[in-house]
Short mmCIF file of C-alpha atoms in Angstrom, two decimals:
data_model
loop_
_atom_site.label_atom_id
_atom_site.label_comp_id
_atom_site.label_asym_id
_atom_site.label_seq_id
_atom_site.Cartn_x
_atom_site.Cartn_y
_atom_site.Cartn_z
CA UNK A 1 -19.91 -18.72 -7.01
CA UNK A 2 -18.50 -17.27 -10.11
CA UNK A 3 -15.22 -16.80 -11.02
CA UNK A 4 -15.89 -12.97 -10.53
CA UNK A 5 -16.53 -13.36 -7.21
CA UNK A 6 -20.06 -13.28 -6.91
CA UNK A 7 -23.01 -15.45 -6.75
CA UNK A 8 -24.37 -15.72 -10.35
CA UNK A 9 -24.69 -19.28 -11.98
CA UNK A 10 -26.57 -20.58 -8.76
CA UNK A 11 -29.89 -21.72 -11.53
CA UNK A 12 -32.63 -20.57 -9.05
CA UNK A 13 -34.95 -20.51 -11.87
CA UNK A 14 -36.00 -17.03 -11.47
CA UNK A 15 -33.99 -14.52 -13.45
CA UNK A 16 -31.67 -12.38 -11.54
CA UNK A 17 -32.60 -8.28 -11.69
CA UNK A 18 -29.43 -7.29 -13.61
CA UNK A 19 -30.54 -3.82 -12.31
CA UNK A 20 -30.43 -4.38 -8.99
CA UNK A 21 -26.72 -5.78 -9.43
CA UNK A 22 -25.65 -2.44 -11.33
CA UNK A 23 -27.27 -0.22 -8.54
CA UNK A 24 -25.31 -2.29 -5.55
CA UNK A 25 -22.03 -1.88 -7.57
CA UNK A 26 -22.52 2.24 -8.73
CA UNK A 27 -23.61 3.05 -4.90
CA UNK A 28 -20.79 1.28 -3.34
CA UNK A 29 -18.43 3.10 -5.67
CA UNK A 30 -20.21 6.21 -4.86
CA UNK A 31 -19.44 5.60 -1.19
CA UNK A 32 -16.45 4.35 -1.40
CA UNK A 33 -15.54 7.98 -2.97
CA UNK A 34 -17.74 9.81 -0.24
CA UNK A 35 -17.34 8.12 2.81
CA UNK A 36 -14.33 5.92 2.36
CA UNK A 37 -13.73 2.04 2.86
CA UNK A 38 -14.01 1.79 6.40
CA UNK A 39 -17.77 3.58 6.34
CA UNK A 40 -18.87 1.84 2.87
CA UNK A 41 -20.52 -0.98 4.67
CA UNK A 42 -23.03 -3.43 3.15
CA UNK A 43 -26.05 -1.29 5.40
CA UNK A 44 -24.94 1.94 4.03
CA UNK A 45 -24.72 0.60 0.70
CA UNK A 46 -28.25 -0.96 0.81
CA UNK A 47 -30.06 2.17 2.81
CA UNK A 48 -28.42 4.45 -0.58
CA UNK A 49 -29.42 1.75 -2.87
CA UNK A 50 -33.17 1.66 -1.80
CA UNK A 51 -32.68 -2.31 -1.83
CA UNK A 52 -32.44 -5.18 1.26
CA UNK A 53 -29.23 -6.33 2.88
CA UNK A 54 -30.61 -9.68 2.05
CA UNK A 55 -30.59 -9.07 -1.91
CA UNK A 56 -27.00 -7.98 -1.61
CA UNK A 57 -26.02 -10.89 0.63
CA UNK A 58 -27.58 -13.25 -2.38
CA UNK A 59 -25.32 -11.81 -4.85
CA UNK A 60 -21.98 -10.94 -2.71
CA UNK A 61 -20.71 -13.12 0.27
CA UNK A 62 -19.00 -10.61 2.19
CA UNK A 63 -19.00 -6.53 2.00
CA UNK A 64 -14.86 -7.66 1.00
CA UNK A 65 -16.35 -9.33 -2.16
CA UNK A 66 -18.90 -6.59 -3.00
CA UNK A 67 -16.23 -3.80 -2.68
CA UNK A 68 -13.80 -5.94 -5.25
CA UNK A 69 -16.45 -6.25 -7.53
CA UNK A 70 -17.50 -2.63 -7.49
CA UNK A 71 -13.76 -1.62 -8.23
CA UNK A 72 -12.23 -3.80 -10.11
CA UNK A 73 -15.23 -5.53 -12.38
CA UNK A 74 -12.42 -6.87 -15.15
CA UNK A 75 -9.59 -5.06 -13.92
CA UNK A 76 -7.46 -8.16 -14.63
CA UNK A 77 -8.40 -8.33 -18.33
CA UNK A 78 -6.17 -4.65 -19.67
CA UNK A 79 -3.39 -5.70 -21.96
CA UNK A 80 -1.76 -3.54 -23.64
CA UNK A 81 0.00 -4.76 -27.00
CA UNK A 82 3.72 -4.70 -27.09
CA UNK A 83 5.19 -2.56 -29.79
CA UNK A 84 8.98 -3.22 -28.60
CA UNK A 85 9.67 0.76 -27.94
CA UNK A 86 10.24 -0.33 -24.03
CA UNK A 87 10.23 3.28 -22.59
CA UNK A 88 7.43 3.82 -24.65
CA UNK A 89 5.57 0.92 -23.34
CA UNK A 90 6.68 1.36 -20.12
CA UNK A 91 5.34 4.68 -19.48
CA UNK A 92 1.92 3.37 -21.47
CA UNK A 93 1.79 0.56 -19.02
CA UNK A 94 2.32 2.47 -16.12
CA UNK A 95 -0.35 5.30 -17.00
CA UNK A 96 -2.44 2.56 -17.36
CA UNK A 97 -2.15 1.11 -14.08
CA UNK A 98 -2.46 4.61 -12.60
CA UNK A 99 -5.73 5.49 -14.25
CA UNK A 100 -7.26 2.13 -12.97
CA UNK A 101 -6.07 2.75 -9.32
CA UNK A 102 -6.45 6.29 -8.44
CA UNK A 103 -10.31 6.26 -9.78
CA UNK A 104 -11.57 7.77 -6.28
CA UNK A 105 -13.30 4.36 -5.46
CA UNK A 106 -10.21 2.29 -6.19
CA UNK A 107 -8.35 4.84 -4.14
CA UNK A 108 -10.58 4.21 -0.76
CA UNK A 109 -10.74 0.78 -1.64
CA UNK A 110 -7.21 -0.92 -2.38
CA UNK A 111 -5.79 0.53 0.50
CA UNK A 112 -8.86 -1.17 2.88
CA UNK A 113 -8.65 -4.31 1.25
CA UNK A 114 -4.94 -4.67 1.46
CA UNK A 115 -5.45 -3.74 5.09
CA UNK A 116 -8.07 -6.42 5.41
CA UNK A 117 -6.10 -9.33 3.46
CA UNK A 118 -3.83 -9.20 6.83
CA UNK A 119 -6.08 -10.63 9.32
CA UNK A 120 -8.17 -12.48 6.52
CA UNK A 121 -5.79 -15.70 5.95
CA UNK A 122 -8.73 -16.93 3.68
CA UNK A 123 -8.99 -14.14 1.23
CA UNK A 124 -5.46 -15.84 0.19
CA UNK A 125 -4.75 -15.22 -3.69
CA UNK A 126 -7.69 -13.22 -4.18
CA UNK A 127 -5.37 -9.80 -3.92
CA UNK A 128 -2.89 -11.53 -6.33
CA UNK A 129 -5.68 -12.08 -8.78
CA UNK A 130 -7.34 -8.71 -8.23
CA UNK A 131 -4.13 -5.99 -8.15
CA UNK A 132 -1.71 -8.05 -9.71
CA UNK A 133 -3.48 -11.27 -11.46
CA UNK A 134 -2.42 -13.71 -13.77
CA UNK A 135 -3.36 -11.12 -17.12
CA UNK A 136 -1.68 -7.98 -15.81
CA UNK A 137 1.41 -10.02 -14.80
CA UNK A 138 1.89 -12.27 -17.93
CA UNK A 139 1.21 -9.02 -20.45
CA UNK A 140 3.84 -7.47 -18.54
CA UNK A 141 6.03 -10.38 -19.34
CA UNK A 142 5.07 -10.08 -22.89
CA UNK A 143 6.22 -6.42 -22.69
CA UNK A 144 9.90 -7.04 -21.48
CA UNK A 145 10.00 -9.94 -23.88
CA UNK A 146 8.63 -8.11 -27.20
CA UNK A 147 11.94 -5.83 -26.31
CA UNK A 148 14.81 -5.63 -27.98
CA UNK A 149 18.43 -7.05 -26.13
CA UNK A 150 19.70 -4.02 -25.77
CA UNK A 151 17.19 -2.64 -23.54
CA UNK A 152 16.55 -5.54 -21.49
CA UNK A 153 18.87 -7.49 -19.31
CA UNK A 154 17.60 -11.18 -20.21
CA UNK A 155 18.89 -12.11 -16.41
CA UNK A 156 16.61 -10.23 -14.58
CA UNK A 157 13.09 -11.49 -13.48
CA UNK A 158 10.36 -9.79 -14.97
CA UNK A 159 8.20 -10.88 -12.40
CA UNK A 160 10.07 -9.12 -9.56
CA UNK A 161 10.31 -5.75 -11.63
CA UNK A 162 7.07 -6.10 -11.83
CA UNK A 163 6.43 -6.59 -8.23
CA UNK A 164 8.92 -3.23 -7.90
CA UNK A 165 6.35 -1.54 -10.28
CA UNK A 166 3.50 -2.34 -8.44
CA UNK A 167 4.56 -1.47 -5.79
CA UNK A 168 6.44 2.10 -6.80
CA UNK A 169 2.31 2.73 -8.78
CA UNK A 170 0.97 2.15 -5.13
CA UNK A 171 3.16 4.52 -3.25
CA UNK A 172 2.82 7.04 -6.11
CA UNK A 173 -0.62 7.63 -5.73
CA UNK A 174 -1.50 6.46 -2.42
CA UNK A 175 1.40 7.81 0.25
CA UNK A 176 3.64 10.54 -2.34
CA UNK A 177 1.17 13.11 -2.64
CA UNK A 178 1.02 12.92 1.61
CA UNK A 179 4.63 13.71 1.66
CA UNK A 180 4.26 16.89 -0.78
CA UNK A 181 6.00 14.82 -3.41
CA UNK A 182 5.48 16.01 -7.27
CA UNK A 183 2.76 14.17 -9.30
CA UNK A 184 4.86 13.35 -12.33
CA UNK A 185 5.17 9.48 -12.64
CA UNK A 186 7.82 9.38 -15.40
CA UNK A 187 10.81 8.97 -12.43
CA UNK A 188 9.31 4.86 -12.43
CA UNK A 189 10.01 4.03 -15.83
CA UNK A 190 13.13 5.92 -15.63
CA UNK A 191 14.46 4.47 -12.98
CA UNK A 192 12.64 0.88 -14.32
CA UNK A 193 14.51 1.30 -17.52
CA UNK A 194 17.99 1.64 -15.27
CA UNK A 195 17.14 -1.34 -13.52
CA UNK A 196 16.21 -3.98 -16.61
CA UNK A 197 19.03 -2.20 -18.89
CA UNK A 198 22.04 -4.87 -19.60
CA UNK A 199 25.66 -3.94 -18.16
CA UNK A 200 26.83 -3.28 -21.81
CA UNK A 201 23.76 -1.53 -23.00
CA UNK A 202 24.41 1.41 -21.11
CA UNK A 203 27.92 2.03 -22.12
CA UNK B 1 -0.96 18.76 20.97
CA UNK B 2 2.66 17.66 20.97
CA UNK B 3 4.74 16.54 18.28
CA UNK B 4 3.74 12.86 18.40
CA UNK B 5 -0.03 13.79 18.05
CA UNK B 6 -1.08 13.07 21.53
CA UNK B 7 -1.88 15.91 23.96
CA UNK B 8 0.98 15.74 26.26
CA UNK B 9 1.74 18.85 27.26
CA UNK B 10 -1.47 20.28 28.07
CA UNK B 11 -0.21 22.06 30.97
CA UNK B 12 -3.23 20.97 33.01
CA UNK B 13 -1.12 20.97 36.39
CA UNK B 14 -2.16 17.30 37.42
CA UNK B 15 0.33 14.83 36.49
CA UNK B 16 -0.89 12.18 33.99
CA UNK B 17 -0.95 8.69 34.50
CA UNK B 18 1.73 6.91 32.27
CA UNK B 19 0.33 3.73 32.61
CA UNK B 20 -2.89 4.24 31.34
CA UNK B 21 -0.86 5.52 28.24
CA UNK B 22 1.13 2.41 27.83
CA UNK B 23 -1.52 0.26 28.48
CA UNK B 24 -3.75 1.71 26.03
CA UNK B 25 -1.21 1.47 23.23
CA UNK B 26 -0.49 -1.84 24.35
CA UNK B 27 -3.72 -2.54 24.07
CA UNK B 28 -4.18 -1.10 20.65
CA UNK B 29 -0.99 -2.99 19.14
CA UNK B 30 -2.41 -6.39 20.49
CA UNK B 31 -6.35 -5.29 18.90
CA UNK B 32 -4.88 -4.90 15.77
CA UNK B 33 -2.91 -7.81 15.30
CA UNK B 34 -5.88 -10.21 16.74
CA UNK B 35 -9.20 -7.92 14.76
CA UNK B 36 -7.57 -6.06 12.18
CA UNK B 37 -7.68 -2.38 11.39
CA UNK B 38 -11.66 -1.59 10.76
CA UNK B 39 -12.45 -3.59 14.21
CA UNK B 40 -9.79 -1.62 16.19
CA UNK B 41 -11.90 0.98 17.41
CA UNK B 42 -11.55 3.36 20.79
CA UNK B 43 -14.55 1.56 21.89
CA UNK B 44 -13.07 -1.86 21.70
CA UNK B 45 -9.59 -0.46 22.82
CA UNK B 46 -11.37 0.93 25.87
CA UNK B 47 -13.10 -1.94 26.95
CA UNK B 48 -10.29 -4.72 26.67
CA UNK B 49 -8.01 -1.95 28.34
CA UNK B 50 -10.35 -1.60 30.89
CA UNK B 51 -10.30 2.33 30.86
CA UNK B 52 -13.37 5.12 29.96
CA UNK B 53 -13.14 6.24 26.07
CA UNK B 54 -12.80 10.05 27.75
CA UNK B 55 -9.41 8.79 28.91
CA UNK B 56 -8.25 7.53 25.66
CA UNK B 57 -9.64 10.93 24.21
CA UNK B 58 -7.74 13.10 26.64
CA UNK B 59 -4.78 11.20 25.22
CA UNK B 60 -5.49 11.14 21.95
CA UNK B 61 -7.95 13.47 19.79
CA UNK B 62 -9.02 10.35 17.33
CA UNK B 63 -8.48 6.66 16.42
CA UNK B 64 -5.99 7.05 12.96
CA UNK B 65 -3.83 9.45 15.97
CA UNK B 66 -3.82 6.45 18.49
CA UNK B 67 -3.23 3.78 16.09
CA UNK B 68 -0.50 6.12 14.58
CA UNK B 69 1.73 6.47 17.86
CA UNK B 70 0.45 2.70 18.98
CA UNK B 71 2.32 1.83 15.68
CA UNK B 72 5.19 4.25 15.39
CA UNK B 73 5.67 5.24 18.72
CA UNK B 74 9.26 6.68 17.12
CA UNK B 75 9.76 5.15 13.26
CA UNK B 76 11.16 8.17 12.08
CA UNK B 77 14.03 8.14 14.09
CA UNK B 78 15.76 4.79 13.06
CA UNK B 79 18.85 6.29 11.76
CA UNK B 80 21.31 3.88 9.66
CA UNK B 81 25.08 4.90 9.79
CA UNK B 82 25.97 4.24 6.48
CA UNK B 83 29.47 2.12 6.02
CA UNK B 84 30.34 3.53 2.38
CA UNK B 85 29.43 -0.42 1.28
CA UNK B 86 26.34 0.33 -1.16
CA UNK B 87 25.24 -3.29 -1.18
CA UNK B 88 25.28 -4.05 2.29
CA UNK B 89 24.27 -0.84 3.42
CA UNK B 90 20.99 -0.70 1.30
CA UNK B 91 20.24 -4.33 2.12
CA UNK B 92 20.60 -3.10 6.27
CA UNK B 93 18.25 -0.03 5.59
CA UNK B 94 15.98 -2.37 3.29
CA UNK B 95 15.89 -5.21 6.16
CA UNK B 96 15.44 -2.29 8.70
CA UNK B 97 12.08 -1.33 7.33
CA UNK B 98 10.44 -4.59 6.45
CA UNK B 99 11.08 -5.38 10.26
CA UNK B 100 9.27 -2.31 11.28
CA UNK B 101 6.48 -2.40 9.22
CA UNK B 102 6.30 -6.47 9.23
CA UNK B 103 5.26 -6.43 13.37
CA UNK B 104 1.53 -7.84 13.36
CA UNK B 105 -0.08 -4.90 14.32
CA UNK B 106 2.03 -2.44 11.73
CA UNK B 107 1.14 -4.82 9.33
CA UNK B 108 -2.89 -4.47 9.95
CA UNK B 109 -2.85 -0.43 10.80
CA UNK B 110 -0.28 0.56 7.68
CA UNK B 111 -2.69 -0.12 4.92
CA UNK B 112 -5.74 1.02 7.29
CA UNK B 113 -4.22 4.45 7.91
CA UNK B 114 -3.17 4.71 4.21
CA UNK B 115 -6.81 4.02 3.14
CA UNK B 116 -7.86 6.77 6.09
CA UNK B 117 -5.77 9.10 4.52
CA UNK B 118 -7.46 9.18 1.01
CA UNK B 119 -10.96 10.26 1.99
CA UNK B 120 -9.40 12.26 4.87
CA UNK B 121 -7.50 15.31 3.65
CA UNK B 122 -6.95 17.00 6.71
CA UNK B 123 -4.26 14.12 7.80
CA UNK B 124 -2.12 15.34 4.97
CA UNK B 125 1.75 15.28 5.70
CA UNK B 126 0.66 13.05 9.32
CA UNK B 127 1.86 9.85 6.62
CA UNK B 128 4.44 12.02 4.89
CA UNK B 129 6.49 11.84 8.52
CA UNK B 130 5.29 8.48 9.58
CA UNK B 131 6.02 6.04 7.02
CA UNK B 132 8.65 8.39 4.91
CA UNK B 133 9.24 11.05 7.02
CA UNK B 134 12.00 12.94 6.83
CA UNK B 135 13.90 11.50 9.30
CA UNK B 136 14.01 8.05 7.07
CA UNK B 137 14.45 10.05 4.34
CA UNK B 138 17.24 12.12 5.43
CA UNK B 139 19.21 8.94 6.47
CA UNK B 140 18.84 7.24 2.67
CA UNK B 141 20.13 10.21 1.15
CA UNK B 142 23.32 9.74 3.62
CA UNK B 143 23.84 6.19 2.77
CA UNK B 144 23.80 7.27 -0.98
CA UNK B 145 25.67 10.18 -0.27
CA UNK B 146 28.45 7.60 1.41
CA UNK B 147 29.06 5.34 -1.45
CA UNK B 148 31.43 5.47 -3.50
CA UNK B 149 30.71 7.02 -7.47
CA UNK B 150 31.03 4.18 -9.35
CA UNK B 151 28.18 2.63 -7.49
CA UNK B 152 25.77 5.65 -7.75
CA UNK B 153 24.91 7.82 -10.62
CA UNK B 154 24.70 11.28 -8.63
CA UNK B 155 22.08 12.66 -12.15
CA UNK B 156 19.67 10.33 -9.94
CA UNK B 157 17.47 11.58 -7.35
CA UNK B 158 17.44 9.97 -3.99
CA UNK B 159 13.84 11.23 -3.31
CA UNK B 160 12.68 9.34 -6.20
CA UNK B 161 14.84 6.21 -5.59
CA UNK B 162 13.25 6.19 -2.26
CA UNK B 163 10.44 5.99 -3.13
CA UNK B 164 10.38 3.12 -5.17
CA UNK B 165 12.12 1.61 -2.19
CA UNK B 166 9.43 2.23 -0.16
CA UNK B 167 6.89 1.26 -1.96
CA UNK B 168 8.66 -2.06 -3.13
CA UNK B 169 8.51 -2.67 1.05
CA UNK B 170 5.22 -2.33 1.32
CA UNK B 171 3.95 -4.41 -1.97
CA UNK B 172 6.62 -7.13 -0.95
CA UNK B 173 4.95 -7.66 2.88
CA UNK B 174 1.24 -6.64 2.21
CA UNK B 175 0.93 -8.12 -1.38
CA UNK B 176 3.23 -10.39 -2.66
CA UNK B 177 2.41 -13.22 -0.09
CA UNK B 178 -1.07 -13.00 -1.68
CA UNK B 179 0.75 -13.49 -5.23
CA UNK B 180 2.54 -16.84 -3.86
CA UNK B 181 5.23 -14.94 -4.56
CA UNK B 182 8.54 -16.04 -2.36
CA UNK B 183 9.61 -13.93 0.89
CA UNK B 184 13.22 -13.12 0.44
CA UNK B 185 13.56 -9.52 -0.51
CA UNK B 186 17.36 -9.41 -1.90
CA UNK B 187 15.93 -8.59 -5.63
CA UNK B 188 14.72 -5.21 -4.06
CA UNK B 189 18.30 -4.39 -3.58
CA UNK B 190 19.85 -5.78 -6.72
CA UNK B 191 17.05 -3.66 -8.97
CA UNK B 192 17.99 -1.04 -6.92
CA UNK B 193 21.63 -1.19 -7.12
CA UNK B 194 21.19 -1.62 -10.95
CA UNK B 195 18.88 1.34 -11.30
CA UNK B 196 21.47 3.44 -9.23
CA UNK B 197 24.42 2.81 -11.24
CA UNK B 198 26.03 4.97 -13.35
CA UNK B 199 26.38 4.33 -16.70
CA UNK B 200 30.29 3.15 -17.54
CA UNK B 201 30.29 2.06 -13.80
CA UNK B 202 28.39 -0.85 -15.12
CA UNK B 203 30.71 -2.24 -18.19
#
């Protein structure tokens, strides 16, 4: 199993239709957007496809594993470089993350899998590696740290703002528009920039 | 169809069975903590309640309405008297809503529903009142409303500040356990305090 998640280096011999592999992923995206997560099931997927349940079962374990790697194929590799302007990087970071998740296949699918990690003890760290992974996370870091003093508290954890921002990008797209809430994201960075400010450096 | 989304009062001149009602969400709640969301079906409810799917139709006009009142049989109405204590009073109301939505089945059926909703825009506003409806809502802008000014900067909006609050709940008990991330959630409330105070109330 690769470290994406799916079957690739298992040196058959026979080389694998990269084709195929590009179909699977573009139809279950397409479903995803049309149907939803609970109704983009590995059948559906391979009756739209034209191809065999058995040829997607080769390259993805589980329809949990296809529908990651349909969404998110190197979601965890967007860094943005730090210019130290921390509302300006804020609000760049945070449009970022928006774009990524409310693609209309992301939205169907993060919700699902989130709902599936529950009951799925095993699928343990994959959600940390896939919505907020190691890259994400430590570029964030790198963000609050390229910042100047007076912007940033150095006492508060970047890693739990982040877990606030995460969190506050989720709700925005996913629940706020339910609640006839305005689309405007700018009220997280605000508020973010509140948050990491230093006692002093709001004086 | 009565304001909790079942068909209560039909009018139909027989009286209805209340145990088939409680046993059915019963039923439900236990379902979703054992199978998950996607496997949580009427079917399966039927059967393990031992009752006819017409009778859980009668009750309820589709599966994201029975899971909804099996889950929040009455969220919105867990009302907070605030104390004029910021700090103690947001970590109450914080503590308050990662109990409710940290119950096994909650935690399987809140991401499933929010998922549902995306692809299903004819359920708009149903999450608007269930998971920030304006009950909930109502009751944070109190507890802001109560403290005192030098905790709370009144140029910020409560809508938005509840928001992130919400949405910090939900990526703290459906995500960050994924992140090996730890499980007290006391830095929600200190961001929050810090985002909410006023400028000089911080020097």
């Amino acid at each position: 199993v690769g470290t994406d998640g799916s079957h690739r280096a298992r040196g058959r011999g026979r080389p694998r239709d990269e084709h195929i592999d590009a179909r699977v992923l573009e139809t279950t995206r397409v479903l995803l957007a049309e149907l939803g997560y609970a109704r983009t099931t590995i059948t559906a997927v391979a009756r739209r496809a034209g191809v065999g349940t058995p040829a997607i079962y080769r390259r993805w374990p589980s329809r949990v594993t296809l529908i990651e790697n349909a969404v998110f194929p190197e979601f965890p590799s967007f860094v943005l470089e730090p210019t130290g302007n921390l509302p300006a990087d804020l609000q760049r970071y945070l449009d970022e993350y928006c774009t990524v998740l409310s693609a209309p296949a992301a939205r169907a699918a993060v919700p699902g899998l989130i709902s599936e990690y529950q009951t799925e003890p095993d699928a343990h760290r994959r959600i940390g590696d896939r919505v907020s992974g190691s890259t994400v996370r430590a570029a964030f870091t790198m963000l609050l740290a390229a910042a100047p003093d007076r912007d940033v508290d150095r006492a508060v954890d970047p890693d739990d703002v982040f877990d606030i921002l995460i969190g506050a990008v989720v709700f925005h797209l996913f629940v706020r528009p339910f609640a006839g809430r305005h689309d405007d994201n700018t009220y997280i960075t605000q508020l973010l920039l509140r948050a990491l400010a230093p006692p002093l450096g709001k004086g």
